[in-house]
mmCIF file of C-alpha atoms in Angstrom:
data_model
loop_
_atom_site.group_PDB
_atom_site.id
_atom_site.type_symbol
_atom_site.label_atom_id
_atom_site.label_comp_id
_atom_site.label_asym_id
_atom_site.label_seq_id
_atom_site.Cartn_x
_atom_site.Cartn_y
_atom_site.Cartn_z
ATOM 1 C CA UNK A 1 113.401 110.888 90.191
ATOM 2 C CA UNK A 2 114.291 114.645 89.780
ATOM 3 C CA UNK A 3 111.114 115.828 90.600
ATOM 4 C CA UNK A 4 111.378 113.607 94.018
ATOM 5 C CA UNK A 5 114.366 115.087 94.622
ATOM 6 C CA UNK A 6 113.357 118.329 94.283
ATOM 7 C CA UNK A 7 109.974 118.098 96.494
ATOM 8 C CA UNK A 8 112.189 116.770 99.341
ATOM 9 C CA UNK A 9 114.653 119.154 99.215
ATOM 10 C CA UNK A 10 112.063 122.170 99.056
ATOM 11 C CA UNK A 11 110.180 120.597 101.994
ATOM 12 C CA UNK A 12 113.492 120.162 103.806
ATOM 13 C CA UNK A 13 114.343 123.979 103.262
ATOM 14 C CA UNK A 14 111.324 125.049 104.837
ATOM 15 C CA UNK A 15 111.545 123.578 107.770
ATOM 16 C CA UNK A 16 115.326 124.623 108.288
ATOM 17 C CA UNK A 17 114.040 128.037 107.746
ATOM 18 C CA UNK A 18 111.600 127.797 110.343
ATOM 19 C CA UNK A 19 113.616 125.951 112.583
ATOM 20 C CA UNK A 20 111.330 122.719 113.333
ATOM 21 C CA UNK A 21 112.033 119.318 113.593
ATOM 22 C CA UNK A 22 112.468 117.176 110.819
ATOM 23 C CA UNK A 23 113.020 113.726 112.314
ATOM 24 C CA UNK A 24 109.590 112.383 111.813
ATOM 25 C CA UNK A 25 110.490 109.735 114.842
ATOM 26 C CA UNK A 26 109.650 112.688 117.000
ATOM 27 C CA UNK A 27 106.935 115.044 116.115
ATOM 28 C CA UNK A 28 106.515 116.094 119.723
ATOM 29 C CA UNK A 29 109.299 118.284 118.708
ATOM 30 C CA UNK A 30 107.866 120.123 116.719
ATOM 31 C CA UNK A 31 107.907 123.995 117.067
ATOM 32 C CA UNK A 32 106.062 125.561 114.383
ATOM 33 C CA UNK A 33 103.359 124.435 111.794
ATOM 34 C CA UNK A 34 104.079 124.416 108.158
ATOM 35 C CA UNK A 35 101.409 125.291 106.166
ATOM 36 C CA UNK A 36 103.064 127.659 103.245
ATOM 37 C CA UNK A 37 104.992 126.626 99.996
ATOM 38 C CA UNK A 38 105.007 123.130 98.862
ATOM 39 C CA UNK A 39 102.909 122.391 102.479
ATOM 40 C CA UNK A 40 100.317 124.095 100.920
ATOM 41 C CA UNK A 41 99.421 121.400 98.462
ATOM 42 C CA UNK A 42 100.582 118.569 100.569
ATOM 43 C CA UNK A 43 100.776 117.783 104.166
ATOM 44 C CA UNK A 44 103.469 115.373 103.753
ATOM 45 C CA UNK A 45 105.248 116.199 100.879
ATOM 46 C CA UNK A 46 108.761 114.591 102.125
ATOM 47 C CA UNK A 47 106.713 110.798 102.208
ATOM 48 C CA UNK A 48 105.255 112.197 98.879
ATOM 49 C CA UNK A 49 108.628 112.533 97.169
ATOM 50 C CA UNK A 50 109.381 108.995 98.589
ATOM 51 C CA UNK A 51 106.275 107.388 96.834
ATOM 52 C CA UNK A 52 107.476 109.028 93.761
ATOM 53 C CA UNK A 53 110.855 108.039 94.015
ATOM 54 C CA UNK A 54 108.986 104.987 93.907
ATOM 55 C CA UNK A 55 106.948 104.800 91.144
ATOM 56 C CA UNK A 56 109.892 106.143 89.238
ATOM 57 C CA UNK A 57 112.361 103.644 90.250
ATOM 58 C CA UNK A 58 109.504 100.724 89.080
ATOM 59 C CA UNK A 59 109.281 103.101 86.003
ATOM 60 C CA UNK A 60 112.902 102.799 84.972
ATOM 61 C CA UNK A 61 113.910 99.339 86.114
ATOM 62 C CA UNK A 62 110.289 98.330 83.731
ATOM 63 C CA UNK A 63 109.051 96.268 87.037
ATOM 64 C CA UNK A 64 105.450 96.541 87.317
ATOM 65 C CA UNK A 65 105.320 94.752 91.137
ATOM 66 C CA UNK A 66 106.948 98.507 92.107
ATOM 67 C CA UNK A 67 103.519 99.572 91.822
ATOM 68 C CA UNK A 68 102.457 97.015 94.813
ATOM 69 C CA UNK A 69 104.851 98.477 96.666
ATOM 70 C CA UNK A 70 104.234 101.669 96.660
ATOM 71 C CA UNK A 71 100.508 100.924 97.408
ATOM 72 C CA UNK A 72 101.908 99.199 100.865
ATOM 73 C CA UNK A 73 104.651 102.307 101.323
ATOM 74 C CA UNK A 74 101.385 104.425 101.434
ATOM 75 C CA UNK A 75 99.236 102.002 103.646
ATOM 76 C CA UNK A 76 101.975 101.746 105.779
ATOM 77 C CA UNK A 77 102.936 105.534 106.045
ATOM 78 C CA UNK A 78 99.455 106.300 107.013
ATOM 79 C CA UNK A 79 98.562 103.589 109.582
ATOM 80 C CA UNK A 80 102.604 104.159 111.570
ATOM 81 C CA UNK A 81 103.932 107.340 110.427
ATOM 82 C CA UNK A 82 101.344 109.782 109.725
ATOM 83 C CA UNK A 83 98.021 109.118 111.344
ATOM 84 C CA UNK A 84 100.183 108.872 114.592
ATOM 85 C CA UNK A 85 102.355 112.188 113.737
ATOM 86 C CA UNK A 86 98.585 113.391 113.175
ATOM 87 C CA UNK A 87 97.402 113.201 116.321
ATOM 88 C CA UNK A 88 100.575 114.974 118.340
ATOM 89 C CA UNK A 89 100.390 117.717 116.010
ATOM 90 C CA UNK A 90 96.892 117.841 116.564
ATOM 91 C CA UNK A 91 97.735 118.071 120.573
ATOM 92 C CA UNK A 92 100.126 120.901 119.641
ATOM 93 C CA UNK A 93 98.357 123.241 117.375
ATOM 94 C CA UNK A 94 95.016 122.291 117.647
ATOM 95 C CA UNK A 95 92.553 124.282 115.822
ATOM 96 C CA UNK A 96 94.767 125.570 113.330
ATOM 97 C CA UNK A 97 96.022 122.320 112.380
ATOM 98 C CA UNK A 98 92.477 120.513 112.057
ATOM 99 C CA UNK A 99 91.922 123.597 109.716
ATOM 100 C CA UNK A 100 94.970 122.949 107.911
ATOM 101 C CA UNK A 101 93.873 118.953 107.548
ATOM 102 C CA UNK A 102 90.588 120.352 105.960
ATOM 103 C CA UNK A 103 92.374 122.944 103.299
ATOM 104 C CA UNK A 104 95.182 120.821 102.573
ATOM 105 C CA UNK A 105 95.619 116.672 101.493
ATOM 106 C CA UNK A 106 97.369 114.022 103.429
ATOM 107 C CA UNK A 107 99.173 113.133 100.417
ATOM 108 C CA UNK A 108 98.236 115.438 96.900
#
């Protein structure tokens, strides 16, 4: 759960920094693409530390059907949150972000 905690809040840093949205409802907001630090290894690392969060949770309460749901928290993330943030930033930046689809993972 720490490590969760600690990819979120690292992702959530950088885009304070930068000054860019973070309220994924809205990614038409966006101002800058995020491609250094933990976005380096993982284009979504805030839905990232949610699936672990997860897994850990179904780790520590011994429930094995946590496992299920974390397989639909993924399916669903990438068919209504992410494939459709996706495509506005791929209005926005373009070329740079297809290249940053091809260095870095949708998920790890």
């Amino acid at each position: 759960m720490a490590f969760a905690g600690i990819v979120a809040v690292i992702a959530l840093f950088q885009f304070f920094r930068l000054r860019t949205t973070i309220n994924p409802a809205t990614p038409s907001k966006t101002s800058k693409l995020v491609e250094n630090g933990i976005f380096a290894y993982s284009r979504n690392p805030m839905y990232l530390a949610l699936l672990v969060l997860l897994l850990a949770l179904g780790i520590w309460l011994g429930n094995a059907f946590n496992t299920l749901l974390a397989a639909g928290f993924v399916g669903y993330m990438n068919r209504f949150q992410i494939i459709p943030e996706e495509t506005v930033l791929l209005k926005l930046f373009g070329k740079e972000y297809k290249q940053y689809c091809v260095n870095v993972r949708r998920w790890f």
